[in-house]
PDB file of C-alpha atoms in Angstrom:
ATOM      1  CA  MET O 427    -139.887  17.729-134.404  1.00  0.00           C
ATOM      2  CA  SER O 428    -138.848  14.096-134.501  1.00  0.00           C
ATOM      3  CA  LEU O 429    -140.870  11.189-135.405  1.00  0.00           C
ATOM      4  CA  PHE O 430    -140.052   9.393-132.217  1.00  0.00           C
ATOM      5  CA  THR O 431    -137.941   9.633-129.127  1.00  0.00           C
ATOM      6  CA  ASN O 432    -135.569   7.431-127.419  1.00  0.00           C
ATOM      7  CA  ALA O 433    -138.254   6.520-124.960  1.00  0.00           C
ATOM      8  CA  ASP O 434    -140.218   5.040-127.807  1.00  0.00           C
ATOM      9  CA  VAL O 435    -137.665   2.498-128.470  1.00  0.00           C
ATOM     10  CA  GLU O 436    -137.965  -0.822-126.692  1.00  0.00           C
ATOM     11  CA  LYS O 437    -135.038  -1.307-124.279  1.00  0.00           C
ATOM     12  CA  ARG O 438    -132.965  -4.503-124.562  1.00  0.00           C
ATOM     13  CA  ASP O 439    -131.534  -5.907-121.352  1.00  0.00           C
ATOM     14  CA  SER O 440    -128.652  -7.872-122.741  1.00  0.00           C
ATOM     15  CA  ALA O 441    -126.503  -8.257-125.899  1.00  0.00           C
ATOM     16  CA  LYS O 442    -128.252 -11.630-126.447  1.00  0.00           C
ATOM     17  CA  GLU O 443    -131.701  -9.979-126.566  1.00  0.00           C
ATOM     18  CA  LEU O 444    -130.344  -7.301-128.937  1.00  0.00           C
ATOM     19  CA  ALA O 445    -128.698  -9.943-131.215  1.00  0.00           C
ATOM     20  CA  SER O 446    -131.876 -11.912-131.414  1.00  0.00           C
ATOM     21  CA  ALA O 447    -133.823  -8.732-132.337  1.00  0.00           C
ATOM     22  CA  VAL O 448    -131.336  -7.973-135.181  1.00  0.00           C
ATOM     23  CA  MET O 449    -130.767 -11.408-136.511  1.00  0.00           C
ATOM     24  CA  THR O 450    -133.904 -13.190-137.728  1.00  0.00           C
ATOM     25  CA  THR O 451    -134.393 -16.714-138.943  1.00  0.00           C
ATOM     26  CA  ALA O 452    -135.198 -15.356-142.413  1.00  0.00           C
ATOM     27  CA  PHE O 453    -131.425 -15.375-143.120  1.00  0.00           C
ATOM     28  CA  GLU O 454    -129.274 -18.410-143.279  1.00  0.00           C
ATOM     29  CA  VAL O 455    -125.558 -18.052-142.743  1.00  0.00           C
ATOM     30  CA  SER O 456    -123.991 -20.844-144.729  1.00  0.00           C
ATOM     31  CA  GLY O 457    -120.621 -22.246-143.879  1.00  0.00           C
ATOM     32  CA  SER O 458    -118.358 -20.975-141.258  1.00  0.00           C
ATOM     33  CA  PHE O 459    -115.955 -18.171-142.142  1.00  0.00           C
ATOM     34  CA  ASP O 460    -112.514 -18.491-140.461  1.00  0.00           C
ATOM     35  CA  GLY O 461    -111.065 -15.371-141.971  1.00  0.00           C
ATOM     36  CA  SER O 462    -108.763 -17.154-144.453  1.00  0.00           C
ATOM     37  CA  LYS O 463    -108.471 -15.876-148.025  1.00  0.00           C
ATOM     38  CA  LEU O 464    -109.529 -18.142-150.791  1.00  0.00           C
ATOM     39  CA  GLU O 465    -109.516 -17.638-154.559  1.00  0.00           C
ATOM     40  CA  SER O 466    -112.632 -15.599-155.301  1.00  0.00           C
ATOM     41  CA  PHE O 467    -114.798 -18.129-157.042  1.00  0.00           C
ATOM     42  CA  GLN O 468    -113.884 -20.945-154.672  1.00  0.00           C
ATOM     43  CA  ALA O 469    -114.782 -18.514-151.813  1.00  0.00           C
ATOM     44  CA  ILE O 470    -118.114 -17.727-153.218  1.00  0.00           C
ATOM     45  CA  GLU O 471    -119.082 -21.333-153.905  1.00  0.00           C
ATOM     46  CA  GLN O 472    -117.935 -22.382-150.346  1.00  0.00           C
ATOM     47  CA  PHE O 473    -119.803 -19.602-148.512  1.00  0.00           C
ATOM     48  CA  ILE O 474    -122.750 -18.934-150.762  1.00  0.00           C
ATOM     49  CA  PRO O 475    -124.038 -22.287-152.106  1.00  0.00           C
ATOM     50  CA  LYS O 476    -126.421 -22.289-155.063  1.00  0.00           C
ATOM     51  CA  MET O 477    -129.776 -20.846-154.061  1.00  0.00           C
ATOM     52  CA  LYS O 478    -133.416 -21.544-154.931  1.00  0.00           C
ATOM     53  CA  SER O 479    -136.382 -19.178-155.016  1.00  0.00           C
ATOM     54  CA  GLY O 480    -137.278 -18.034-151.500  1.00  0.00           C
ATOM     55  CA  ASP O 481    -133.668 -18.453-150.106  1.00  0.00           C
ATOM     56  CA  SER O 482    -131.784 -15.496-148.470  1.00  0.00           C
ATOM     57  CA  ARG O 483    -128.135 -15.556-147.613  1.00  0.00           C
ATOM     58  CA  LEU O 484    -126.375 -13.107-145.170  1.00  0.00           C
ATOM     59  CA  PHE O 485    -122.698 -13.078-146.063  1.00  0.00           C
ATOM     60  CA  PHE O 486    -119.417 -11.586-144.808  1.00  0.00           C
ATOM     61  CA  SER O 487    -116.225 -11.531-146.807  1.00  0.00           C
ATOM     62  CA  ASP O 488    -112.748 -10.642-145.899  1.00  0.00           C
ATOM     63  CA  GLY O 489    -111.919  -9.267-149.375  1.00  0.00           C
ATOM     64  CA  SER O 490    -112.155 -12.868-150.704  1.00  0.00           C
ATOM     65  CA  TRP O 491    -114.283 -11.772-153.771  1.00  0.00           C
ATOM     66  CA  SER O 492    -115.567  -8.631-155.513  1.00  0.00           C
ATOM     67  CA  ASN O 493    -119.088  -7.704-156.406  1.00  0.00           C
ATOM     68  CA  TYR O 494    -118.521  -8.246-160.139  1.00  0.00           C
ATOM     69  CA  GLU O 495    -117.310 -11.762-159.276  1.00  0.00           C
ATOM     70  CA  LEU O 496    -120.467 -12.343-157.209  1.00  0.00           C
ATOM     71  CA  MET O 497    -122.433 -11.063-160.294  1.00  0.00           C
ATOM     72  CA  GLU O 498    -120.749 -13.650-162.457  1.00  0.00           C
ATOM     73  CA  TYR O 499    -121.420 -16.413-159.954  1.00  0.00           C
ATOM     74  CA  LEU O 500    -125.144 -15.506-159.796  1.00  0.00           C
ATOM     75  CA  LEU O 501    -125.430 -15.035-163.645  1.00  0.00           C
ATOM     76  CA  GLU O 502    -124.247 -18.704-163.960  1.00  0.00           C
ATOM     77  CA  GLN O 503    -127.224 -19.735-161.950  1.00  0.00           C
ATOM     78  CA  SER O 504    -129.765 -17.405-163.461  1.00  0.00           C
ATOM     79  CA  GLY O 505    -128.906 -17.831-167.182  1.00  0.00           C
ATOM     80  CA  PRO O 506    -129.422 -14.816-169.469  1.00  0.00           C
ATOM     81  CA  ALA O 507    -130.849 -12.019-167.421  1.00  0.00           C
ATOM     82  CA  LEU O 508    -131.620  -8.291-167.139  1.00  0.00           C
ATOM     83  CA  VAL O 509    -129.116  -6.727-164.813  1.00  0.00           C
ATOM     84  CA  GLY O 510    -129.178  -3.458-162.904  1.00  0.00           C
ATOM     85  CA  PHE O 511    -126.710  -2.202-160.384  1.00  0.00           C
ATOM     86  CA  THR O 512    -125.793   0.861-158.376  1.00  0.00           C
ATOM     87  CA  THR O 513    -122.398   1.736-156.887  1.00  0.00           C
ATOM     88  CA  TRP O 514    -120.241   4.497-155.639  1.00  0.00           C
ATOM     89  CA  SER O 515    -117.189   3.087-157.442  1.00  0.00           C
ATOM     90  CA  ILE O 516    -116.306   0.666-160.137  1.00  0.00           C
ATOM     91  CA  SER O 517    -113.103  -0.797-161.693  1.00  0.00           C
ATOM     92  CA  GLU O 518    -111.858  -1.174-165.290  1.00  0.00           C
ATOM     93  CA  VAL O 519    -111.986  -4.941-164.789  1.00  0.00           C
ATOM     94  CA  ALA O 520    -115.683  -4.830-163.729  1.00  0.00           C
ATOM     95  CA  ILE O 521    -116.698  -2.732-166.708  1.00  0.00           C
ATOM     96  CA  THR O 522    -114.791  -5.018-169.102  1.00  0.00           C
ATOM     97  CA  ARG O 523    -116.259  -8.224-167.652  1.00  0.00           C
ATOM     98  CA  MET O 524    -119.904  -6.780-167.830  1.00  0.00           C
ATOM     99  CA  ASN O 525    -119.269  -5.766-171.426  1.00  0.00           C
ATOM    100  CA  GLU O 526    -118.040  -9.371-172.200  1.00  0.00           C
ATOM    101  CA  TRP O 527    -121.251 -10.797-170.524  1.00  0.00           C
ATOM    102  CA  VAL O 528    -123.422  -8.576-172.541  1.00  0.00           C
ATOM    103  CA  THR O 529    -121.611  -9.477-175.831  1.00  0.00           C
ATOM    104  CA  LYS O 530    -121.993 -13.203-174.973  1.00  0.00           C
ATOM    105  CA  GLY O 531    -125.643 -12.808-174.144  1.00  0.00           C
ATOM    106  CA  GLN O 532    -125.320 -13.584-170.433  1.00  0.00           C
ATOM    107  CA  ILE O 533    -126.655 -10.138-169.716  1.00  0.00           C
ATOM    108  CA  ILE O 534    -129.669  -9.250-171.910  1.00  0.00           C
ATOM    109  CA  ASP O 535    -129.845  -5.587-170.900  1.00  0.00           C
ATOM    110  CA  LEU O 536    -127.711  -3.677-168.358  1.00  0.00           C
ATOM    111  CA  TYR O 537    -128.602  -0.607-166.323  1.00  0.00           C
ATOM    112  CA  ALA O 538    -125.990   1.155-164.236  1.00  0.00           C
ATOM    113  CA  VAL O 539    -126.135   3.908-161.698  1.00  0.00           C
ATOM    114  CA  LEU O 540    -122.716   5.325-160.658  1.00  0.00           C
ATOM    115  CA  ASP O 541    -121.882   8.123-158.313  1.00  0.00           C
ATOM    116  CA  VAL O 542    -121.306  11.459-160.056  1.00  0.00           C
ATOM    117  CA  GLY O 543    -118.013  11.913-158.193  1.00  0.00           C
ATOM    118  CA  ILE O 544    -116.372   9.245-160.330  1.00  0.00           C
ATOM    119  CA  ARG O 545    -115.752  11.890-162.975  1.00  0.00           C
ATOM    120  CA  ASN O 546    -113.259  13.566-160.613  1.00  0.00           C
ATOM    121  CA  ARG O 547    -112.113  10.546-158.580  1.00  0.00           C
ATOM    122  CA  LYS O 548    -111.271   8.229-161.535  1.00  0.00           C
ATOM    123  CA  PRO O 549    -111.630  10.109-164.852  1.00  0.00           C
ATOM    124  CA  HIS O 550    -110.343   7.191-166.884  1.00  0.00           C
ATOM    125  CA  ILE O 551    -112.932   4.805-165.355  1.00  0.00           C
ATOM    126  CA  TYR O 552    -115.553   7.446-166.071  1.00  0.00           C
ATOM    127  CA  GLN O 553    -114.601   7.542-169.709  1.00  0.00           C
ATOM    128  CA  GLN O 554    -114.618   3.793-169.989  1.00  0.00           C
ATOM    129  CA  ALA O 555    -117.990   3.678-168.342  1.00  0.00           C
ATOM    130  CA  MET O 556    -119.421   6.331-170.674  1.00  0.00           C
ATOM    131  CA  ALA O 557    -118.158   4.502-173.788  1.00  0.00           C
ATOM    132  CA  THR O 558    -119.184   0.971-172.534  1.00  0.00           C
ATOM    133  CA  LEU O 559    -122.330   1.081-170.544  1.00  0.00           C
ATOM    134  CA  LYS O 560    -125.224   2.208-172.846  1.00  0.00           C
ATOM    135  CA  ASN O 561    -127.788   2.508-170.039  1.00  0.00           C
ATOM    136  CA  LEU O 562    -125.793   4.603-167.546  1.00  0.00           C
ATOM    137  CA  LYS O 563    -126.903   7.409-165.036  1.00  0.00           C
ATOM    138  CA  LEU O 564    -124.475   9.557-163.015  1.00  0.00           C
ATOM    139  CA  THR O 565    -126.024  10.860-159.841  1.00  0.00           C
ATOM    140  CA  HIS O 566    -125.278  11.189-156.157  1.00  0.00           C
ATOM    141  CA  CYS O 567    -125.169   7.499-155.289  1.00  0.00           C
ATOM    142  CA  HIS O 568    -123.723   5.599-152.311  1.00  0.00           C
ATOM    143  CA  ALA O 569    -126.046   2.502-152.566  1.00  0.00           C
ATOM    144  CA  LYS O 570    -124.586  -0.837-153.617  1.00  0.00           C
ATOM    145  CA  VAL O 571    -127.324  -2.834-155.125  1.00  0.00           C
ATOM    146  CA  LEU O 572    -127.310  -5.578-157.746  1.00  0.00           C
ATOM    147  CA  SER O 573    -130.498  -6.987-159.345  1.00  0.00           C
ATOM    148  CA  ILE O 574    -130.543 -10.047-161.645  1.00  0.00           C
ATOM    149  CA  VAL O 575    -133.909 -10.821-163.302  1.00  0.00           C
ATOM    150  CA  SER O 576    -134.429 -13.936-165.352  1.00  0.00           C
ATOM    151  CA  PRO O 577    -137.465 -16.089-166.003  1.00  0.00           C
ATOM    152  CA  ASP O 578    -136.065 -19.098-163.972  1.00  0.00           C
ATOM    153  CA  ILE O 579    -134.456 -17.474-160.861  1.00  0.00           C
ATOM    154  CA  SER O 580    -133.785 -13.905-159.768  1.00  0.00           C
ATOM    155  CA  PHE O 581    -131.515 -12.294-157.293  1.00  0.00           C
ATOM    156  CA  LEU O 582    -131.247  -9.071-155.288  1.00  0.00           C
ATOM    157  CA  VAL O 583    -127.987  -8.300-153.605  1.00  0.00           C
ATOM    158  CA  VAL O 584    -127.604  -5.373-151.238  1.00  0.00           C
ATOM    159  CA  GLY O 585    -124.275  -4.866-149.458  1.00  0.00           C
ATOM    160  CA  SER O 586    -121.454  -2.715-148.597  1.00  0.00           C
ATOM    161  CA  ALA O 587    -119.008  -3.516-151.393  1.00  0.00           C
ATOM    162  CA  ASN O 588    -118.439  -1.396-154.456  1.00  0.00           C
ATOM    163  CA  PHE O 589    -117.775  -2.937-157.976  1.00  0.00           C
ATOM    164  CA  THR O 590    -113.996  -2.736-157.534  1.00  0.00           C
ATOM    165  CA  LYS O 591    -111.281  -5.239-156.674  1.00  0.00           C
ATOM    166  CA  ASN O 592    -112.069  -5.789-153.044  1.00  0.00           C
ATOM    167  CA  PRO O 593    -109.460  -5.903-150.318  1.00  0.00           C
ATOM    168  CA  ARG O 594    -111.744  -5.026-147.426  1.00  0.00           C
ATOM    169  CA  LYS O 595    -114.191  -6.660-144.965  1.00  0.00           C
ATOM    170  CA  GLU O 596    -117.673  -6.493-146.487  1.00  0.00           C
ATOM    171  CA  ALA O 597    -121.195  -7.755-145.736  1.00  0.00           C
ATOM    172  CA  GLY O 598    -124.343  -8.109-147.668  1.00  0.00           C
ATOM    173  CA  VAL O 599    -127.658 -10.046-148.300  1.00  0.00           C
ATOM    174  CA  ILE O 600    -128.626 -11.992-151.310  1.00  0.00           C
ATOM    175  CA  VAL O 601    -132.354 -12.492-151.672  1.00  0.00           C
ATOM    176  CA  CYS O 602    -133.560 -14.999-154.223  1.00  0.00           C
ATOM    177  CA  CYS O 603    -136.992 -13.474-154.956  1.00  0.00           C
ATOM    178  CA  GLN O 604    -138.541 -12.574-158.246  1.00  0.00           C
ATOM    179  CA  LYS O 605    -140.635  -9.764-156.704  1.00  0.00           C
ATOM    180  CA  SER O 606    -137.723  -8.117-154.897  1.00  0.00           C
ATOM    181  CA  ALA O 607    -135.391  -8.344-157.922  1.00  0.00           C
ATOM    182  CA  ASP O 608    -138.053  -6.863-160.193  1.00  0.00           C
ATOM    183  CA  PHE O 609    -138.640  -4.049-157.782  1.00  0.00           C
ATOM    184  CA  ALA O 610    -134.917  -3.179-157.481  1.00  0.00           C
ATOM    185  CA  PHE O 611    -134.453  -3.496-161.309  1.00  0.00           C
ATOM    186  CA  ASN O 612    -137.298  -1.215-161.908  1.00  0.00           C
ATOM    187  CA  TRP O 613    -135.992   1.282-159.328  1.00  0.00           C
ATOM    188  CA  ILE O 614    -132.599   1.385-161.097  1.00  0.00           C
ATOM    189  CA  LYS O 615    -134.136   1.535-164.582  1.00  0.00           C
ATOM    190  CA  THR O 616    -136.349   4.377-163.449  1.00  0.00           C
ATOM    191  CA  ILE O 617    -133.257   6.370-162.228  1.00  0.00           C
ATOM    192  CA  VAL O 618    -131.328   5.641-165.544  1.00  0.00           C
ATOM    193  CA  ASP O 619    -134.300   6.592-167.695  1.00  0.00           C
ATOM    194  CA  GLY O 620    -134.411   9.904-165.929  1.00  0.00           C
ATOM    195  CA  SER O 621    -137.728   9.660-164.171  1.00  0.00           C
ATOM    196  CA  SER O 622    -135.923   9.772-160.782  1.00  0.00           C
ATOM    197  CA  SER O 623    -132.708  11.263-159.553  1.00  0.00           C
TER     198      SER O 623
END
């Protein structure tokens, strides 16, 4: 038995009506993306200007940056922060960079959830992650979530990109909201601590 039927869903007469139902004014699309490739940090700064509490940004990238580069950009705004992330795949570069940020104090504490399949897909990355990320949980995970929590400004990023070098078209949303970032961080921490799988 289903919770609802197709008849329960409001019909839309045109593509314009459907688009207005999907896109809300809660999200600002900053800049205009012409499909050109830019250096990653330049691309992030151009299409995702600095944010303040309450801002939300919907973004599209054509492989112009990777999630770990977006993490670095947001850490520059937040200052030292608690960080949690989930991903299906991760690169050596991302793990190395995160370890540097922990060592430098940019990341106060780091919680990571990786898909269990990484053991077979990329055994060398799995070994590096196990040796480097002290708060790590392997489980069945396809979510790509990043939470950065600091006293001044916090971010929640939910998108399609993994934490690898990114050559693909990706999309996501950045929400600059303490409550949302706290919720996501606690969700990730609960998974890592073993209270959830």
